[in-house]
Coordinates of C-alpha atoms in Angstrom, one line a residue:
X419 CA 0.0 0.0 0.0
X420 CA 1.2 3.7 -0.8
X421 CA 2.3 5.6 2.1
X422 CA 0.8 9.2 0.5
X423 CA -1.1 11.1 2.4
X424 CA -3.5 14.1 1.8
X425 CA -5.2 17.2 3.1
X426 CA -7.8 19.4 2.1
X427 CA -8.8 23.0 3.5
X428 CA -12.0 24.6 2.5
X429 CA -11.5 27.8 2.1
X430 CA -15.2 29.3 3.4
X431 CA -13.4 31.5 5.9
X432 CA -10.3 32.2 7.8
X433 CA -8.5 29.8 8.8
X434 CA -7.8 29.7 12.9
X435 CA -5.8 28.0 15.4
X436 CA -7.4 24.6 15.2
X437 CA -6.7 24.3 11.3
X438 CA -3.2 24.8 12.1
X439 CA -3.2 22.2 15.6
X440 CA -4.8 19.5 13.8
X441 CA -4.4 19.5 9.9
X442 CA -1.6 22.3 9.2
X443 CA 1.2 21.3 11.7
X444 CA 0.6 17.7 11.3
X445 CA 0.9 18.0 6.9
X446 CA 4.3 20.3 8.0
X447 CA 6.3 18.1 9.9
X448 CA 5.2 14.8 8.1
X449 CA 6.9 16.0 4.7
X450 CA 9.2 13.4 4.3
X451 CA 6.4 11.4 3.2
X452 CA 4.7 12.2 -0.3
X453 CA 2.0 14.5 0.1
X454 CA -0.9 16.1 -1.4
X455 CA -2.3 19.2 -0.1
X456 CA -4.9 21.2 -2.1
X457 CA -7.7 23.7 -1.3
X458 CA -11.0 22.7 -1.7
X459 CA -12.7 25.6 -3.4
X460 CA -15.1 23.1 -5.0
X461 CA -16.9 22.1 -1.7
X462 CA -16.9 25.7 -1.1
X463 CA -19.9 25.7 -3.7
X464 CA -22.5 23.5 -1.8
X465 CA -24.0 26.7 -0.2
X466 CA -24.8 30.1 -1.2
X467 CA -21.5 32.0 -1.4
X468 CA -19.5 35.2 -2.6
X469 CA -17.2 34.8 -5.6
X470 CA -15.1 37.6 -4.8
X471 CA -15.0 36.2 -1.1
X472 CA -13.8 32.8 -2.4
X473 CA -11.3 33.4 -4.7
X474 CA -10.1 35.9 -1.4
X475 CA -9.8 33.4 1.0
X476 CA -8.6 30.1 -1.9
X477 CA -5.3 32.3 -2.3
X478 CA -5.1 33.8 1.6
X479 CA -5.5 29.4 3.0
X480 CA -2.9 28.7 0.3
X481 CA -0.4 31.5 1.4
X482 CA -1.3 30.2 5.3
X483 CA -0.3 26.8 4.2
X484 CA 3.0 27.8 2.7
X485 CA 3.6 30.6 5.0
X486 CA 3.3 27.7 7.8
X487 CA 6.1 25.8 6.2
X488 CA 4.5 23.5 3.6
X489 CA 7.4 23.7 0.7
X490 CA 5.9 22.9 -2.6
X491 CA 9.4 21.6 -4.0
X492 CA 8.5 18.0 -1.2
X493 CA 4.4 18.8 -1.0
X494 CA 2.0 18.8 -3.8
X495 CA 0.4 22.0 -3.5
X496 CA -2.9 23.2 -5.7
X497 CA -6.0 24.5 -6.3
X498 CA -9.1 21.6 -6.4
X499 CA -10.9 23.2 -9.4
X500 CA -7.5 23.7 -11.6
X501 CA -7.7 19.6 -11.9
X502 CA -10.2 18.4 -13.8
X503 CA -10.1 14.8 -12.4
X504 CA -11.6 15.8 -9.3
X505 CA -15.3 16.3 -11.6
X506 CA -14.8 13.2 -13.7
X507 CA -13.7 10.9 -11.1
X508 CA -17.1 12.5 -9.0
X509 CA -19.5 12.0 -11.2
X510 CA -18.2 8.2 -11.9
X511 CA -18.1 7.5 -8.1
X512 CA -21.6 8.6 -8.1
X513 CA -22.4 5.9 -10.1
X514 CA -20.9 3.5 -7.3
X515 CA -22.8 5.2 -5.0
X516 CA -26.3 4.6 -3.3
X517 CA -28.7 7.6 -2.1
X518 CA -28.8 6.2 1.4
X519 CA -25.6 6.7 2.2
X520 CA -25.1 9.8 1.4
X521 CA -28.2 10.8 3.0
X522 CA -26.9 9.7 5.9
X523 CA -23.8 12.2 6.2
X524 CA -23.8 14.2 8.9
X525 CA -23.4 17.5 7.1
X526 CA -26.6 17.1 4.6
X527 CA -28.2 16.2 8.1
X528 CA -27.1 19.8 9.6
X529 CA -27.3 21.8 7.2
X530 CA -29.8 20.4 4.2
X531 CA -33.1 18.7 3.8
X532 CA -35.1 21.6 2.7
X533 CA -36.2 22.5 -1.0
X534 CA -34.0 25.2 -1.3
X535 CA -31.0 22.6 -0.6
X536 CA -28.2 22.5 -3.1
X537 CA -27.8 19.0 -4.8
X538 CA -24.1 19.5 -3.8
X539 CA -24.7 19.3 -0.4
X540 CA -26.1 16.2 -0.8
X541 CA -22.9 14.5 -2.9
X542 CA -20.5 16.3 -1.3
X543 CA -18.9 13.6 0.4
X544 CA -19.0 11.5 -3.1
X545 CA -16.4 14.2 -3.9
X546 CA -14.7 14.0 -0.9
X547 CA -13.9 10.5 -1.9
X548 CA -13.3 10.9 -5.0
X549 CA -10.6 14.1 -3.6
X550 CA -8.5 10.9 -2.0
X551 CA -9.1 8.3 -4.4
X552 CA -7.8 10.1 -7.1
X553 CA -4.1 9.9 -5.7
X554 CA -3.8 6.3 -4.6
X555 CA -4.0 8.0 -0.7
X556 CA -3.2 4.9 2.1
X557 CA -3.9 7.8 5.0
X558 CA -6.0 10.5 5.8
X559 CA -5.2 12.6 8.5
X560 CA -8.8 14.1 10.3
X561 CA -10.4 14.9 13.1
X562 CA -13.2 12.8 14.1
X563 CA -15.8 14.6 13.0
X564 CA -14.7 13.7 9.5
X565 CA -13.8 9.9 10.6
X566 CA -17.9 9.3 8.2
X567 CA -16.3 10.9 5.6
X568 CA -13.4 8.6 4.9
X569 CA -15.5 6.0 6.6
X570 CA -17.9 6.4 3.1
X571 CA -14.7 6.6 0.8
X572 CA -13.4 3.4 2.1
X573 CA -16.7 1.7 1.5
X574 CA -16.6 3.3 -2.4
X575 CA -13.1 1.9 -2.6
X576 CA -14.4 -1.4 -1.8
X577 CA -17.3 -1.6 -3.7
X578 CA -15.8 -0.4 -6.9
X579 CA -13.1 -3.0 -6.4
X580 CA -15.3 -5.9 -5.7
X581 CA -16.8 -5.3 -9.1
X582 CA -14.1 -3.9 -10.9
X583 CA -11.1 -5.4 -10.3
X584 CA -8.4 -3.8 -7.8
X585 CA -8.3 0.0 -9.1
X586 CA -8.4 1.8 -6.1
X587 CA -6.0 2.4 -2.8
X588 CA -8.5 2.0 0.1
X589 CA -7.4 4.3 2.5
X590 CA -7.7 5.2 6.3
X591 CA -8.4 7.9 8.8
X592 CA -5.4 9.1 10.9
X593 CA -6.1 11.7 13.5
X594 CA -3.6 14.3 15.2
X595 CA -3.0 12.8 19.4
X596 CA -3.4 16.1 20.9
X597 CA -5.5 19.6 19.9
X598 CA -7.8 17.5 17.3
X599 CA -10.6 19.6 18.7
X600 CA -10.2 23.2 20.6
X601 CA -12.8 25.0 21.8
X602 CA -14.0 28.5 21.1
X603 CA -13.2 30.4 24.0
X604 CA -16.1 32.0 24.4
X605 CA -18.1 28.7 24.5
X606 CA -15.5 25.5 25.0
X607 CA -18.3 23.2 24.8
X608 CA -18.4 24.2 21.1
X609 CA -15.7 23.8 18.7
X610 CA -13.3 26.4 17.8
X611 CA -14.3 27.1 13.8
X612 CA -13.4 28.8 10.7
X613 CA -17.4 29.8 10.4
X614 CA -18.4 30.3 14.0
X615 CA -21.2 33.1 13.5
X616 CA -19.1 34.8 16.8
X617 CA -15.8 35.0 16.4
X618 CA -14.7 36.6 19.6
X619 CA -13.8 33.5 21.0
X620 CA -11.9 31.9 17.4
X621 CA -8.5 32.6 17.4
X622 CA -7.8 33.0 13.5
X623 CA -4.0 32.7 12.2
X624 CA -3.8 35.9 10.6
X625 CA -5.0 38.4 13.9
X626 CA -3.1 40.5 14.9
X627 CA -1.3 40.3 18.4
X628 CA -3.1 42.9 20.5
X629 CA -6.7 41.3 19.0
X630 CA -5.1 37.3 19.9
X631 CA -4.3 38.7 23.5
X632 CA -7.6 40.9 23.8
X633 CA -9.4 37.3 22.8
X634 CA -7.6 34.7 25.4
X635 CA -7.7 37.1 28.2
X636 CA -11.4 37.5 28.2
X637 CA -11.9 33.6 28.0
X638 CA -14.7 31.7 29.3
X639 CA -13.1 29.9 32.6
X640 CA -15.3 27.8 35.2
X641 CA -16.4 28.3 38.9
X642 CA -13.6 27.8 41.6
X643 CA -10.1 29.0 41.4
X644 CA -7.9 25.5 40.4
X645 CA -5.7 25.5 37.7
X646 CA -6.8 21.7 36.2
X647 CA -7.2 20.0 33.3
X648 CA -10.7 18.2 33.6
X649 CA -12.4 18.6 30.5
X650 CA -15.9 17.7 31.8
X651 CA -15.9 19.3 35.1
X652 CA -13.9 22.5 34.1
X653 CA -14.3 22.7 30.6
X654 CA -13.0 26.6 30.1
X655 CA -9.4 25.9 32.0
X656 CA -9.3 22.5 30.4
X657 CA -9.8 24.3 27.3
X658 CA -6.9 27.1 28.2
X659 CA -4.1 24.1 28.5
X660 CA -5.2 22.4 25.7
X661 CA -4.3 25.9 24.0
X662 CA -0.7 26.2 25.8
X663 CA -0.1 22.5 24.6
X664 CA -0.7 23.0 21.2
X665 CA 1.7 26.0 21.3
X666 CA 4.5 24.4 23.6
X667 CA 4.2 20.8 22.3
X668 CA 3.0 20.1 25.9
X669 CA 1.0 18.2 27.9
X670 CA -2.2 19.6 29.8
X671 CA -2.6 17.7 32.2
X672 CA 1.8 18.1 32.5
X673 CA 1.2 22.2 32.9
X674 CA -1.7 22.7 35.0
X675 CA 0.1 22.7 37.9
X676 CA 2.7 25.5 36.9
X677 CA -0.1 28.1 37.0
X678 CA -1.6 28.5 40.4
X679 CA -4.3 31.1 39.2
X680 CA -6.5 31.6 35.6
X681 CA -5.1 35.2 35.3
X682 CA -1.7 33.5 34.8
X683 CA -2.9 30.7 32.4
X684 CA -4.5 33.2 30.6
X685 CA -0.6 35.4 30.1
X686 CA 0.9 31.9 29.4
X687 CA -1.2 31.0 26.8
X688 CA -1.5 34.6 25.1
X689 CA 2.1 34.6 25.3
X690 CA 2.9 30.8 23.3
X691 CA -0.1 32.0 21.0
X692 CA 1.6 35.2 19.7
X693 CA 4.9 33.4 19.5
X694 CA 3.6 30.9 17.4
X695 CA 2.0 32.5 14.8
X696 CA 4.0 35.4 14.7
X697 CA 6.4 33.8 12.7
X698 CA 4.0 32.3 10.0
X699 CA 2.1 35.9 9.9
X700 CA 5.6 37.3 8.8
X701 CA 6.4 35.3 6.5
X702 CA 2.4 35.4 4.8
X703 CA 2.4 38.8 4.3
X704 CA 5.7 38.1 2.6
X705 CA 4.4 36.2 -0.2
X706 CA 3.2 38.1 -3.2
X707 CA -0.2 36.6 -5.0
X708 CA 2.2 36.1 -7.7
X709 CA 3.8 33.7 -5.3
X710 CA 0.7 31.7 -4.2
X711 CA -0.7 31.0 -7.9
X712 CA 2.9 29.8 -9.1
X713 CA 3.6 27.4 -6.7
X714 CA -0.5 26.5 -7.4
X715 CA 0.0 26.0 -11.1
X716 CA 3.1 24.4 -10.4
X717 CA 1.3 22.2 -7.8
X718 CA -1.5 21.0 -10.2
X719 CA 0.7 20.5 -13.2
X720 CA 2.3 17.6 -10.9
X721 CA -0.9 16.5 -9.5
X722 CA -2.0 15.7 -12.4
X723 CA -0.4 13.1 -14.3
X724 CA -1.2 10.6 -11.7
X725 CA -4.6 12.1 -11.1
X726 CA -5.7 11.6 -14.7
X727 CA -3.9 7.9 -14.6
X728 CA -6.5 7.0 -12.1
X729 CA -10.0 8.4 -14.2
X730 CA -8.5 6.6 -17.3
X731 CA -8.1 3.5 -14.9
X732 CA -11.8 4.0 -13.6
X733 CA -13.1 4.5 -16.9
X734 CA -11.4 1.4 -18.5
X735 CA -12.5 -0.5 -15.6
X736 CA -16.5 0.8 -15.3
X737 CA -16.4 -0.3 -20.0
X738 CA -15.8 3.7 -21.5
X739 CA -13.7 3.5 -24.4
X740 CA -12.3 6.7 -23.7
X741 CA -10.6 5.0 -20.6
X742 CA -8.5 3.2 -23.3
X743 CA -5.2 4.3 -25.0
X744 CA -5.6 6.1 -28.5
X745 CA -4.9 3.4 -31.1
X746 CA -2.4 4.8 -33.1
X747 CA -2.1 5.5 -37.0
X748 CA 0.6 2.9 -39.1
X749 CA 1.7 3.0 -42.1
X750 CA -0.7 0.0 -43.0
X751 CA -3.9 2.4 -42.1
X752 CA -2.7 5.5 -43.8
X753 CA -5.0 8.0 -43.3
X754 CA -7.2 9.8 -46.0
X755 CA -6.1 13.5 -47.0
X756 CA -9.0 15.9 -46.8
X757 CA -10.8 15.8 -50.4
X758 CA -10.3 19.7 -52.2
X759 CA -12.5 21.7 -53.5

């Protein structure tokens, strides 16, 4: 089995510290595997949206990603829509596919079901799997929430195979041991999100340092005084260390008792915050667009030659000609010169 992995970033907002805890960081320091990275400005398009908006924040989560250390020269780095396997292999893993199953994702639960409902929502996840299919992936780093996700590609995989012969890499989820999930400070009980209606308790990568600080040190905490790292009991504090872990490489339960009072947790943690993203802010507002849509042309003109290997593979496998080599002219089938007139 390959040993390639991929992410995928959606760019329907601003990307904040949880992106970088449990997909960004992870993709970083695992480059010396193969790796695909690519925005996912087609799943963008399953609700209403802003073009101007999207092709705003496609370029700013692609300069995140390289300004965070991704280096296109060891990570395959591009833009979702700039390959057109990712439709064609869709619309044939559709076809593999049962209404049920999709049904059942939990994101057409949330946020479909009505008549207005985009019939992208509802596939979504067929492209998802089709997204890591494409590339012959054996593991898909996620947090949990998305676990149904590759759960659904894996069953595609499968299938297809099962009927088909053995065309597809059937992957598997991976998930980050520590940060997979921070809470919004404002509300730890709720994840910390790139869409969170409020954002006064989202710590996005590109704040600045006075707005980061302003954020942490007004930060839901819980009744008492103790510094400790409970997550069900005190679910605020809990959610502070899991914050100074991710920036420290820590544990929380490990710091809790360095910080005898929430005023000073709350310092600490504004503190690692601001001098982790500090760096990657400098070197963002570094790169020029120019910068961002060369090493994304560059990054889909490598993706895909193996990308389109795997559609023609598909299609020679599912009985389309056009899945099949070009038979190619001889000089015992000379062709006809165009009649003049």
């Amino acid at each position: 089995m390959s040993d390639r992995r991929i992410s995928g970033f959606k760019p329907t907002g601003p990307l904040q510290l949880g992106n970088y805890a449990g997909a960004i960081r992870p993709l970083v320091l695992g480059q010396d595997r193969p790796t695909v990275a690519f925005v996912a400005d087609l799943h963008a398009l399953t609700v209403p949206h802003d073009p101007e908006r999207l092709r705003a924040l496609t370029l700013q989560v692609a300069g995140l990603l390289l300004a965070s250390g991704l280096d296109p020269r060891r990570t395959i780095l591009y833009r979702q829509s700039d390959l057109a396997a990712h439709y064609e292999l869709h619309y044939l893993l559709e076809c593999a596919a049962s209404y049920g199953e999709v049904h059942r994702m939990i994101q057409f639960k949330e946020k479909g079901g009505g008549s207005g409902t985009r019939l992208s929502l509802l596939t979504y996840p067929v492209l998802m799997a089709a997204d890591i299919l494409l590339h012959d992936i054996a593991e898909v780093p996620v947090g949990r929430d998305q676990r149904q996700h590759v759960e659904l590609t894996r069953d595609l995989a499968l299938r297809f195979n099962e009927r088909h012969g053995p065309v597809f890499t059937v992957p598997r989820a991976t998930h980050p041991a520590i940060a997979a999930r921070l809470g919004d400070l404002a509300d730890p009980t709720a994840k910390m999100g790139k869409t969170n209606a409020a954002t006064n308790g989202v710590l996005f990568l590109l704040d600045p340092p006075d707005v980061l600080r302003r954020k942490i040190m007004r930060a839901v905490t819980d009744a008492g005084t103790e510094v400790a790292y409970d997550p069900e009991r005190k679910p605020g504090v809990s959610n502070l260390l899991e914050l100074l872990a991710t920036c420290t490489n820590g544990r929380p339960e490990q710091l809790a008792p360095d910080y005898p009072r929430y005023g000073a947790l709350k310092t600490a943690v504004a503190d690692a915050v601001i001098a982790l993203l500090e760096p990657i802010q400098r070197r963002y507002h570094e790169l020029g667009t120019d910068d961002i849509e060369q090493a994304l042309a560059q990054g889909a003109e490598q993706a895909a030659e193996r990308a389109d290997a795997t559609v023609r593979r598909v299609k020679a496998a599912m009985g389309l000609t056009s899945g099949r080599p070009a038979p190619s002219s001889t000089p015992e089938t000379p062709r006809t010169a165009p009649a003049r007139h």
